[in-house]
Coordinates of C-alpha atoms in Angstrom, one line a residue:
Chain A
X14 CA -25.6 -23.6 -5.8
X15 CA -28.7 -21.0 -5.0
X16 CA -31.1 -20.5 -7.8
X17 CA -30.6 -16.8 -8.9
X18 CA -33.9 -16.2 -9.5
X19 CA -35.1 -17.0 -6.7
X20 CA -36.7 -14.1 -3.6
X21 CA -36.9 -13.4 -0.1
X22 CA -35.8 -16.2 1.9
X23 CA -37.0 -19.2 0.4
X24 CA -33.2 -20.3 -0.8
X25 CA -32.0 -20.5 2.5
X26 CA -28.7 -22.7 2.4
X27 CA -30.5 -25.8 4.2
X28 CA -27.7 -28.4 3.0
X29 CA -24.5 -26.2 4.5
X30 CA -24.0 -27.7 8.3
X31 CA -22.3 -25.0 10.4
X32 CA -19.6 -26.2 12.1
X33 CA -16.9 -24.6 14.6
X34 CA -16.5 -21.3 15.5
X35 CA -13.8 -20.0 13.0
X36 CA -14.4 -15.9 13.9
X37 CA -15.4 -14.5 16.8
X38 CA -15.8 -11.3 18.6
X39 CA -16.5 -11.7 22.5
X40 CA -17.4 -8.4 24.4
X41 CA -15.5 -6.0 21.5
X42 CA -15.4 -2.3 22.3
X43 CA -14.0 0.1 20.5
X44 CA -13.6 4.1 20.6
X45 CA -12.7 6.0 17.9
X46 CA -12.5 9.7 18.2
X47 CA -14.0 10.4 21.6
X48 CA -17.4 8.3 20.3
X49 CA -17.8 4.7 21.3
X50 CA -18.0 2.7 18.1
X51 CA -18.4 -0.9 19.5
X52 CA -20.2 -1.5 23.2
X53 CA -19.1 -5.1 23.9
X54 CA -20.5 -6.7 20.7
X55 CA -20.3 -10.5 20.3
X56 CA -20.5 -12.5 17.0
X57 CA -19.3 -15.9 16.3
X58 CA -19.3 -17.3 12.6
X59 CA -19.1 -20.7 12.1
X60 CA -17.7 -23.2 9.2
X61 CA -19.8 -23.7 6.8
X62 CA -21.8 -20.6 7.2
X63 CA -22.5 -17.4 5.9
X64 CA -22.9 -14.7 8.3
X65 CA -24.3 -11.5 7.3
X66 CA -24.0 -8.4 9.4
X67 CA -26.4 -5.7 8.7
X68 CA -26.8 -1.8 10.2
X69 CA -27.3 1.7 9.1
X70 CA -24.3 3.9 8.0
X71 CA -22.0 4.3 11.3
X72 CA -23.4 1.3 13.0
X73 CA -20.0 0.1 13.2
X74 CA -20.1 -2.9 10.7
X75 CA -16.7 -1.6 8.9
X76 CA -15.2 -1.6 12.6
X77 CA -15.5 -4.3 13.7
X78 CA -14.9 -5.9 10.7
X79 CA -11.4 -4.4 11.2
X80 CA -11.0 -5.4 14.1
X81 CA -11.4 -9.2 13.6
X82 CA -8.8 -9.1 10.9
X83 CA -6.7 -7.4 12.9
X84 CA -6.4 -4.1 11.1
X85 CA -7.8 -2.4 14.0
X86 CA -7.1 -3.3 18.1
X87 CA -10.3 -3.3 20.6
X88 CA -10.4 -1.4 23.5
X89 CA -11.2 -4.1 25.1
X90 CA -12.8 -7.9 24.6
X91 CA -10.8 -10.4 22.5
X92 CA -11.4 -10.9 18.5
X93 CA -10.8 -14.3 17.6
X94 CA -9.6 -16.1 14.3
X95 CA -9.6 -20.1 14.8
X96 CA -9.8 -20.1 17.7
X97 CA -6.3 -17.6 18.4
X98 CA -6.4 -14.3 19.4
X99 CA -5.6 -12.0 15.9
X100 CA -2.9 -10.4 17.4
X101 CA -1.4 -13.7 18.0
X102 CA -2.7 -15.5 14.7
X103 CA 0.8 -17.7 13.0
X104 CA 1.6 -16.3 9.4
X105 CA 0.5 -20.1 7.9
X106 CA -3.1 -19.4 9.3
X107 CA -3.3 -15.7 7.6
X108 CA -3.0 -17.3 4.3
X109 CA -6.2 -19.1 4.5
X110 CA -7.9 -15.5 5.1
X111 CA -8.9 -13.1 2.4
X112 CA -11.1 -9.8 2.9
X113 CA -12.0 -6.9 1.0
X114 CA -12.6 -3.9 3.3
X115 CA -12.9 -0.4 2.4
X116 CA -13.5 0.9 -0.8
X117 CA -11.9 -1.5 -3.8
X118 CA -8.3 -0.2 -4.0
X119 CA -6.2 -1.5 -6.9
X120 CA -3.0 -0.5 -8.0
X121 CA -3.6 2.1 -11.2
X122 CA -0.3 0.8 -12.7
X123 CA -0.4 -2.5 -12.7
X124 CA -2.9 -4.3 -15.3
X125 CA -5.8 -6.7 -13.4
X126 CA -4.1 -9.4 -14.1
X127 CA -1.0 -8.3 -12.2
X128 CA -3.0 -7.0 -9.5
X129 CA -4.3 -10.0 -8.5
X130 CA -1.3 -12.0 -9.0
X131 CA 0.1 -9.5 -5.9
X132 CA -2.6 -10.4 -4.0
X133 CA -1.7 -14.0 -4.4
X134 CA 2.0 -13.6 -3.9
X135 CA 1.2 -11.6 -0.7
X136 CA -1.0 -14.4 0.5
X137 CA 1.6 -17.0 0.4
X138 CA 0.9 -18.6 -3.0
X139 CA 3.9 -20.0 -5.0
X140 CA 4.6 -18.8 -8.3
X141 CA 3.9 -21.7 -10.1
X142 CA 0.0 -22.0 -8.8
X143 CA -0.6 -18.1 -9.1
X144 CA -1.2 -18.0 -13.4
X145 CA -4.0 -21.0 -13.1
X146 CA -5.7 -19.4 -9.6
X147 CA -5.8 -16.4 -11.2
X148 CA -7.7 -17.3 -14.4
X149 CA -9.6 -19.4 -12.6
X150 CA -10.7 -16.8 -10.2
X151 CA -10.8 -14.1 -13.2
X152 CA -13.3 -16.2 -15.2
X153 CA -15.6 -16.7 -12.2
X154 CA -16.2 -12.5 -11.9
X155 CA -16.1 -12.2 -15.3
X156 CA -12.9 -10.3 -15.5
X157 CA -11.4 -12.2 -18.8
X158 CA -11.4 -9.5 -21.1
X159 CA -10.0 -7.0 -18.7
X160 CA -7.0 -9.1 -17.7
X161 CA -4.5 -7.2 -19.4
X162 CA -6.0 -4.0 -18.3
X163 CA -4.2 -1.4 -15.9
X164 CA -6.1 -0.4 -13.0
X165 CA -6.0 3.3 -13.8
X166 CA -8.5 2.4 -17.0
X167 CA -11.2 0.2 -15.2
X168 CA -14.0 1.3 -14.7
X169 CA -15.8 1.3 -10.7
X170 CA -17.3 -1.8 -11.0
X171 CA -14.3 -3.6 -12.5
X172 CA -11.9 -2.2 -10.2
X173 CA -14.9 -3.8 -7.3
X174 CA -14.2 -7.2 -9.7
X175 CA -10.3 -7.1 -9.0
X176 CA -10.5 -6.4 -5.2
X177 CA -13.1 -9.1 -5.1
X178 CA -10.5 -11.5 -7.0
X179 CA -7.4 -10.5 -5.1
X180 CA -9.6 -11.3 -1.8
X181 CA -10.6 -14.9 -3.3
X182 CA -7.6 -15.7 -5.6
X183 CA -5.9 -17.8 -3.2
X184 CA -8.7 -19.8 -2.2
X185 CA -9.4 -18.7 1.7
X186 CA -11.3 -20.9 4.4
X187 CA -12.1 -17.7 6.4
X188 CA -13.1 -14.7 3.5
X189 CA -14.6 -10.9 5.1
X190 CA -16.8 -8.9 2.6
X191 CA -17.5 -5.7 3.4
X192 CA -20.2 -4.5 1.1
X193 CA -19.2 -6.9 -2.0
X194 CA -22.2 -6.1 -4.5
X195 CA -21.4 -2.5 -4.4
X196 CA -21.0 -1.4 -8.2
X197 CA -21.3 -4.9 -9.5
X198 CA -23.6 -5.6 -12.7
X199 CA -26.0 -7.9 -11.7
X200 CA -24.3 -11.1 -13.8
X201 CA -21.6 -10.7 -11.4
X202 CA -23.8 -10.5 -8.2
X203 CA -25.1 -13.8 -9.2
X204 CA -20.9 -14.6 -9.8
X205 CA -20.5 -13.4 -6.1
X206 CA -23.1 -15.2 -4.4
X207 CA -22.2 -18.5 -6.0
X208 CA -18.3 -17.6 -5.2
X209 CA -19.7 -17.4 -1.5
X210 CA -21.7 -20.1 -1.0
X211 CA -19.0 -22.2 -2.6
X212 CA -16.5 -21.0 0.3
X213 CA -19.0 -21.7 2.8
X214 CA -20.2 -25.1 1.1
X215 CA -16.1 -26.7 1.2
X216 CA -16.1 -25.8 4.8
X217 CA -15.2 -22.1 5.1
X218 CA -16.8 -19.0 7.2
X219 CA -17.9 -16.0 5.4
X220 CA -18.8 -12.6 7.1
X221 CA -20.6 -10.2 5.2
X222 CA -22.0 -6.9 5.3
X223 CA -24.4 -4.8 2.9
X224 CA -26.8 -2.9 3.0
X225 CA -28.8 -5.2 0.5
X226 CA -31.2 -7.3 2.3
X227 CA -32.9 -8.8 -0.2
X228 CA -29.1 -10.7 -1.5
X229 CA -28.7 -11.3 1.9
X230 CA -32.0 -12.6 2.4
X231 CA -30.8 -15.3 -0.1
X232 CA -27.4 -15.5 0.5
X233 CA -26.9 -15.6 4.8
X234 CA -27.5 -18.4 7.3
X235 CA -27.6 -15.8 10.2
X236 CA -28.2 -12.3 10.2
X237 CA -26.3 -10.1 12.9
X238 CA -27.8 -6.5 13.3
X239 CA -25.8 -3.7 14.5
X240 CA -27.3 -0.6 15.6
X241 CA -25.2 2.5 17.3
X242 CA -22.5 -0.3 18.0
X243 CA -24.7 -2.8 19.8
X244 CA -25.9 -6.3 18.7
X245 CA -29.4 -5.5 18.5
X246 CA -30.8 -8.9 17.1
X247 CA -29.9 -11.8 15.4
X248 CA -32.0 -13.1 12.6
X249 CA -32.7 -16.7 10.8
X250 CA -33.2 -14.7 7.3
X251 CA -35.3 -18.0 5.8
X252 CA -38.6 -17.2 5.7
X253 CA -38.9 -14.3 6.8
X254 CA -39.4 -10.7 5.8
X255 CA -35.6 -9.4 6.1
X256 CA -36.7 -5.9 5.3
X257 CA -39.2 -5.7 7.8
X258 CA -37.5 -7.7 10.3
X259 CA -34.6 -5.6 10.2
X260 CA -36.2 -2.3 10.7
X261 CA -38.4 -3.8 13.8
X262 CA -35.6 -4.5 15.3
X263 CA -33.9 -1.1 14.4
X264 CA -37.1 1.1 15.8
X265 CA -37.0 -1.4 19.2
X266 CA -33.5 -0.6 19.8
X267 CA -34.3 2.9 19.4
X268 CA -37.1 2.9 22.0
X269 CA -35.1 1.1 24.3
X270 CA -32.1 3.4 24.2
X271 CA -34.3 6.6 23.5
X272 CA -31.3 8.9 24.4
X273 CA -28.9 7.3 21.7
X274 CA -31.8 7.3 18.8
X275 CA -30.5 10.3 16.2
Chain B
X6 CA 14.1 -15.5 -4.2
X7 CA 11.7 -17.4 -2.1
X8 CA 9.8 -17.0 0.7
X9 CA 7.5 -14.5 2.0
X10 CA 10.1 -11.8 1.9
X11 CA 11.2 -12.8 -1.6
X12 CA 7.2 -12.4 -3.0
X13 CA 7.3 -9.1 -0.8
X14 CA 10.3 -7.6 -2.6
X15 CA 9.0 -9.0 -6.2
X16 CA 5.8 -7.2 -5.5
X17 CA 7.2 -4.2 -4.9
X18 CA 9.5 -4.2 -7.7
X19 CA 6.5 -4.5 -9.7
X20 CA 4.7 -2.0 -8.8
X21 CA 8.0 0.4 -8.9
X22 CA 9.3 -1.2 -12.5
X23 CA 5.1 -0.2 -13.7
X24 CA 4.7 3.9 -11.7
X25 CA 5.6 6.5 -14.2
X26 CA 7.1 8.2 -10.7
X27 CA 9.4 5.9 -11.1
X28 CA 10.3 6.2 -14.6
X29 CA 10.4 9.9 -14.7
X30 CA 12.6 10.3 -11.8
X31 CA 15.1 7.7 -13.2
X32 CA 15.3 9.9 -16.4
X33 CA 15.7 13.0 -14.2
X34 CA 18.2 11.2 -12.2
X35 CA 20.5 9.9 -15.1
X36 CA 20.2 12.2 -17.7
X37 CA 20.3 15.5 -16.0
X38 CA 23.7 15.6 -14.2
X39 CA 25.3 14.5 -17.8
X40 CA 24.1 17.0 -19.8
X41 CA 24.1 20.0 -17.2
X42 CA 27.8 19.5 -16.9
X43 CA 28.6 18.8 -20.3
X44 CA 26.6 22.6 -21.0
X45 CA 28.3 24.0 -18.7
X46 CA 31.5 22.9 -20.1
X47 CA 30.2 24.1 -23.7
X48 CA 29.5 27.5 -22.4
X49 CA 33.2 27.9 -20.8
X50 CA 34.8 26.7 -23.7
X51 CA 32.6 28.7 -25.8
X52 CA 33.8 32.2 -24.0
X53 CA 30.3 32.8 -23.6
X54 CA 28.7 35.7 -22.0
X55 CA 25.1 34.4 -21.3
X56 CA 23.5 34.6 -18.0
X57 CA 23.9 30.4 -18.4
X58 CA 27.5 30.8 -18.3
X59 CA 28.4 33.0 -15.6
X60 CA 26.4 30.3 -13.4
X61 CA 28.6 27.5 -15.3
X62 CA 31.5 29.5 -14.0
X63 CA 30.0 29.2 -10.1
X64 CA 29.7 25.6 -10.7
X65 CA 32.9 24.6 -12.4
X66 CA 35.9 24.2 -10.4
X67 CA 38.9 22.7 -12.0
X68 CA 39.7 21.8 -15.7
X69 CA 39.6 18.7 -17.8
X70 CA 37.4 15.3 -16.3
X71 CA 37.6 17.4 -12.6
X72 CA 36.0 19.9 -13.5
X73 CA 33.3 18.2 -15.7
X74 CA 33.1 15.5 -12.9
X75 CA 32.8 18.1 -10.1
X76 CA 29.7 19.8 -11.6
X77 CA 27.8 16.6 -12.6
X78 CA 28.1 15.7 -9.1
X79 CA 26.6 18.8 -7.5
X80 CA 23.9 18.6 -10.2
X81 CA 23.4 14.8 -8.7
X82 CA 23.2 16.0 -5.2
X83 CA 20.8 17.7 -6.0
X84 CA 18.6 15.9 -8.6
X85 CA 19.0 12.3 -6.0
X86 CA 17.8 14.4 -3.2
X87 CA 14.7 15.8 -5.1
X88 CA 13.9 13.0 -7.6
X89 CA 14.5 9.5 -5.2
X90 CA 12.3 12.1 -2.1
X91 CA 9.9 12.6 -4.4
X92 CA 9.8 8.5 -5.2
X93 CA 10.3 7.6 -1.8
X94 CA 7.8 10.0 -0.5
X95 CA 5.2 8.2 -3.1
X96 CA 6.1 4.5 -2.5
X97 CA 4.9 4.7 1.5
X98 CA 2.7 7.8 0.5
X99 CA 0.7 6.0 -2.4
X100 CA -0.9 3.1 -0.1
X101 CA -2.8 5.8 2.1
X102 CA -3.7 8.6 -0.6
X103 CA -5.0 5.3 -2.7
X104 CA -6.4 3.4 0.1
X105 CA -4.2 0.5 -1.2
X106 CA -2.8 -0.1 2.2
X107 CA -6.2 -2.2 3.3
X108 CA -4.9 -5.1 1.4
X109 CA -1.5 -5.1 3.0
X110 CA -3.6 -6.2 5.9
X111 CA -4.5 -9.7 7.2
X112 CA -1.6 -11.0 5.1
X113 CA 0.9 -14.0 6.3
X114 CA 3.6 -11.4 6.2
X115 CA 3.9 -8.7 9.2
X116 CA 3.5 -5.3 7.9
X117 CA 7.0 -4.2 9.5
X118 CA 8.1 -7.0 6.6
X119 CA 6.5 -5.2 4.2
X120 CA 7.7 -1.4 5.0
X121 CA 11.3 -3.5 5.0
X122 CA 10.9 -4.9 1.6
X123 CA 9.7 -1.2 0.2
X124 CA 12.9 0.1 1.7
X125 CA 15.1 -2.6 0.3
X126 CA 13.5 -2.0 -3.3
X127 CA 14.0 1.6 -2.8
X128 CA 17.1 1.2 -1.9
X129 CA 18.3 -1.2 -4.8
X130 CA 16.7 1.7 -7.4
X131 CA 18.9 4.4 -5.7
X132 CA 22.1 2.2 -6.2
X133 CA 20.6 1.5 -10.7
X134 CA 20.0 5.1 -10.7
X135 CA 23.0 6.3 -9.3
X136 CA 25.5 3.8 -11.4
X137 CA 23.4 4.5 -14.1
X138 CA 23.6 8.5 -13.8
X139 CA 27.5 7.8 -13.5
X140 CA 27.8 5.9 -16.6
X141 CA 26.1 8.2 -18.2
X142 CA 27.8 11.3 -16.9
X143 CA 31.2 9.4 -18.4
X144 CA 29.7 8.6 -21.4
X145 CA 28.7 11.9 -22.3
X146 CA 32.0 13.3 -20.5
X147 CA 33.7 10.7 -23.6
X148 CA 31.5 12.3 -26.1
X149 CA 32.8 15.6 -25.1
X150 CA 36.5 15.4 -25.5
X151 CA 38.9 17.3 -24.8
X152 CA 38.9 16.6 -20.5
X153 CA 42.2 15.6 -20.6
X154 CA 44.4 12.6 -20.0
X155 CA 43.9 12.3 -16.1
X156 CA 41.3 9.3 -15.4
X157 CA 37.7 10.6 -13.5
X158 CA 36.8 10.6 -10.3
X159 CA 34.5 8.3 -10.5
X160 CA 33.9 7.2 -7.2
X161 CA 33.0 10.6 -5.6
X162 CA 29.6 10.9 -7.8
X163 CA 28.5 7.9 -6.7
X164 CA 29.1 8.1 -2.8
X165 CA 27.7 12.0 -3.6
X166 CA 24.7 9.7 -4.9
X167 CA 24.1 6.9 -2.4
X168 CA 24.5 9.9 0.1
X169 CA 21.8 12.2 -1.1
X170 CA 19.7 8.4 -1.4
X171 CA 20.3 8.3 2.5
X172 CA 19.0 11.9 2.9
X173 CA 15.8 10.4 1.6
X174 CA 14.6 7.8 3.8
X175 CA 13.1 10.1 6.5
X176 CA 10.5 10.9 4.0
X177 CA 9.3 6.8 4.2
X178 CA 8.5 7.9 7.5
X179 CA 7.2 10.7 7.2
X180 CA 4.9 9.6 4.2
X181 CA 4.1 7.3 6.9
X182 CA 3.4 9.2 10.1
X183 CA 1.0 11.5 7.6
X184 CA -0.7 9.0 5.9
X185 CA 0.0 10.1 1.9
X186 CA 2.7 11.0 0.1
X187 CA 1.9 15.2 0.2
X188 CA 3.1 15.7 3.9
X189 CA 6.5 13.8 2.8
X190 CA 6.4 15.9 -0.2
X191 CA 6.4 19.2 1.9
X192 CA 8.7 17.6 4.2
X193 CA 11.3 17.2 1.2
X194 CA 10.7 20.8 0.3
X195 CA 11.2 21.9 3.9
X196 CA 14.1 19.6 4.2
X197 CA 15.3 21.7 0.9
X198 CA 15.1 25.0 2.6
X199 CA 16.0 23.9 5.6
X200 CA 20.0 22.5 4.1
X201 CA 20.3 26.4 2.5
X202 CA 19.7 28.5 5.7
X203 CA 21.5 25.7 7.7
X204 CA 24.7 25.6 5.2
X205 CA 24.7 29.9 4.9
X206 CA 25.0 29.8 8.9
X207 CA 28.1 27.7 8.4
X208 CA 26.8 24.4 9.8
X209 CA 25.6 22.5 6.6
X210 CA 29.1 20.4 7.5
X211 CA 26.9 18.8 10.0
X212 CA 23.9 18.7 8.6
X213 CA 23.1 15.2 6.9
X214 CA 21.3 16.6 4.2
X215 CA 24.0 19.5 3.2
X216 CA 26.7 16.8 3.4
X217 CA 26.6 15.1 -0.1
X218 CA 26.4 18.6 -1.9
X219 CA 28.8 20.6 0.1
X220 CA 31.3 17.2 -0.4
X221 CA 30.1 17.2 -4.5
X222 CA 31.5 21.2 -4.2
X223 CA 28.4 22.7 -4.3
X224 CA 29.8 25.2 -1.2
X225 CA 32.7 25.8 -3.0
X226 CA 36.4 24.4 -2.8
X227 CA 37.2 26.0 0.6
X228 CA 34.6 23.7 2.5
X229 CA 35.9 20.0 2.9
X230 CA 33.8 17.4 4.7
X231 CA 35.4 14.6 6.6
X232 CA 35.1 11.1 6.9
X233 CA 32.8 11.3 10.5
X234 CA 30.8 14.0 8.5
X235 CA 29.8 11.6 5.4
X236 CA 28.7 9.3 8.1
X237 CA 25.9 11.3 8.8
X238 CA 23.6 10.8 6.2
X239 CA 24.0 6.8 6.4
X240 CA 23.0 6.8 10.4
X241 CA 19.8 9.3 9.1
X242 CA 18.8 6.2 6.5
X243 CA 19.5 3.4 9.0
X244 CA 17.7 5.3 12.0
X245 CA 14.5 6.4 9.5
X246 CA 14.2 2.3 8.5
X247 CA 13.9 1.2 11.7
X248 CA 11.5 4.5 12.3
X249 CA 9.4 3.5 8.9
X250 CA 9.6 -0.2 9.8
X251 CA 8.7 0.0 13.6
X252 CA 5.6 2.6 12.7
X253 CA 4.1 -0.1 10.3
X254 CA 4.3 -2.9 12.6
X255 CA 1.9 -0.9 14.7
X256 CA 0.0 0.3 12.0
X257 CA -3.8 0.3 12.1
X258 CA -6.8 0.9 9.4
X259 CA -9.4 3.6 10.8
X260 CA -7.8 5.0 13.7
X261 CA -5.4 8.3 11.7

């Protein structure tokens, strides 16, 4: 468990022991609208590892995100989820996946509760399990009191709670984050990080993106950066000066590809 | 039920049993076609001259439990068409306009499963709502008196109601193809317009979603619709499935 108090890199996860690739992006390209989103970008996230993924807006984080959960196809390359192509991935290995992409979506009818017991049904969890995981999973955000709830009356950050539950409730070795800490008080981005590093620490792979460094800086094994869809560095984040880091390696890309820089 | 379609289809009957679309259509759908005929009855027996009335005497053909049947029905063709659209249209339409649909991704069920167990749960409402509207529409019929000793018809409001359901399944796809349920919803209206100019050129006989009305009476008592006729509307359900179920399977996020 990280010591939430602690800054910059110095909590790097030294005891977690990265293991086999679990997701993996090899040569990914992508066009969406006449642009090119993704130029070929590779990323492999291991067990036992937390792998962050950083850019600006429109770097193509969210995409290729997509893609490796099979939301999205690639124009070309092959996205990878233990080792099977998505498109080919069997139903039993889908369960052990949960992700939260896009902005939190829950259904306004149904009370918190119920929306994350959907999200356990629709992962594969039998009915008997689903009441336990989902206390269980409500008590580590700090959702108890809002249980009985309906969606329509929760406010941003709550509803960011429920999505967050219905992507962990049923317990997933491989778990996708896109911008997690969004709207979260900062009790529950302490919640989140130890959520994460708990997946990580019983073997899982986590990819994560946001756009704060300094979380990530305590949170991520590896950093990936992402600039105009192109791996432009990867970074060891213990240590180190993320912040700074990350923008070197932002203005270098842009004088390399001075014709692409906005 | 287990399984991954059986935790499909008890999803979705949760979130249908808990959306006030759902609710207020079922009230529209079993309460109107009652108490529209049993009023238009009133105002016949009543001799009335009200502007009410001399449209009750459009819609009433026949006397006694015919009559009163007749013009519940066309009310039902009507209020199924509009009401289970409208429901349909926001069951597929909901998980784009919402942006719920991202966490019908990366699931160990295929989406085509999932547009399948929306269509079975939709379907299963349509067949409550109609034998609900029906029981109602007898009930009230009882209440009324007076309709005579001759037993109702009651099997023509509900195939006039499981027919007008058909009508509606185009709008899955169409809620579907546009991503949110307002495209479906102007499809259902132009679906709407579409069965009047088609059935005052003559050809609403063949047109799947004139069939239930002009079969309730709504065209009057001169138009009869045969048996190959009241297939129509079943082959536009079965072929909009497959259409709704095939366009999830390929469904992707970020790519509209």
């Amino acid at each position: 468990m990280h010591d939430p108090t602690a800054v910059g890199g110095g909590a790097g996860p030294t005891e977690r022991r990265p293991g086999k690739v679990l997701l993996e992006a090899r040569g990914v390209r992508r066009s969406l609208g006449g642009d090119v989103v993704l130029h070929g970008v590779d990323l492999a996230v291991r067990s036992g590892s937390i792998h962050a993924l950083v850019g600006m807006n429109g770097a193509g984080k969210t995409t290729l995100m997509r893609i490796l959960l099979g939301m999205l196809s690639a124009d070309g390359g092959r996205a990878s989820l233990f080792g099977v192509p998505v498109g080919a991935l069997p139903a039993a290995r889908w369960r052990e996946v949960g992700q939260m992409i896009e902005t939190p979506a829950v259904y306004p009818e149904l009370t918190a509760q119920e929306n994350i017991t959907a999200a356990a049904l629709l992962h594969g969890m039998d009915r008997e399990g689903v009441t336990d995981s989902v206390r269980r999973t409500a008590e580590d955000l700090g959702l108890e009191r809002w249980l009985d709830r309906r969606g329509k009356r929760l406010s941003l950050g709550t509803r960011q709670k429920v999505a967050l539950a219905s992507a962990l409730v049923h317990r997933p070795t491989v778990l996708v984050l896109d911008e997690p800490s969004n709207s979260l008080d900062p009790s529950a981005v302490v919640s989140l990080r130890e959520i994460i590093t708990g997946v990580a620490e019983r073997g899982g792979a986590v990819l994560v993106s946001s756009h704060h460094l300094d979380e990530l800086a305590r949170l991520a094994d590896t950093v990936t950066v992402l600039h105009r869809g192109r791996v432009v560095g990867g970074l060891d984040p213990r240590g180190i000066d993320l912040e700074r880091a990350f923008f070197d390696l932002i203005y270098q890309a842009d004088q390399d590809r001075p014709g692409e820089a906005g | 039920m287990t399984g991954d379609f059986g935790r499909l289809l008890a999803v979705e009957t949760m979130k249908m049993r808990r959306a006030p679309v759902t609710v207020i259509c079922t009230v529209i759908i079993v309460l109107t076609p009652g108490l529209l005929a049993a009023a238009a009855i009133l105002a016949l027996r009543a001799n009335s001259t009200s502007s009410f009335a001399a449209k009750a005497r459009l819609l009433v053909h026949g006397s006694g439990w015919a009559g009163y049947v007749s013009t519940g029905t066309q009310v039902m063709a009507v209020a199924v068409l509009l009401c289970l659209g409208f429901g349909f249209s926001w069951c597929f339409g909901r998980e784009f306009t919402e942006g719920t649909v991202a966490g019908l991704f990366a699931l160990p069920m295929g989406r085509g499963a999932i547009a399948l167990a929306k269509c079975t749960v939709l379907l299963v409402w349509s067949v409550l709502a109609s034998i609900a509207s029906i029981l109602v529409l007898l009930g009230v019929g009882l209440a009324l008196g007076d309709l005579g000793s001759q037993p109702p018809r009651w099997w023509l409001p509900l195939g006039v109601c499981l027919l007008s359901a058909c009508n509606t399944f185009p709008l899955a796809w169409l809620a579907t193809v546009t991503r949110g349920y307002l495209g479906a919803v102007g499809g259902l209206i132009g679906l709407v317009v579409a069965t009047q100019l088609v059935t005052s050129f003559g050809g609403g006989g063949w047109f799947p979603w004139a069939v239930p009305g002009l079969w309730a009476g709504l065209g009057g008592t001169d138009i009869h619709i045969a048996g190959s006729q009241l297939v129509l509307p079943v082959a536009v359900a079965l072929i909009s499935i497959v259409a709704t179920t095939v366009r999830w399977r390929s469904l992707e996020l970020g790519n509209a």
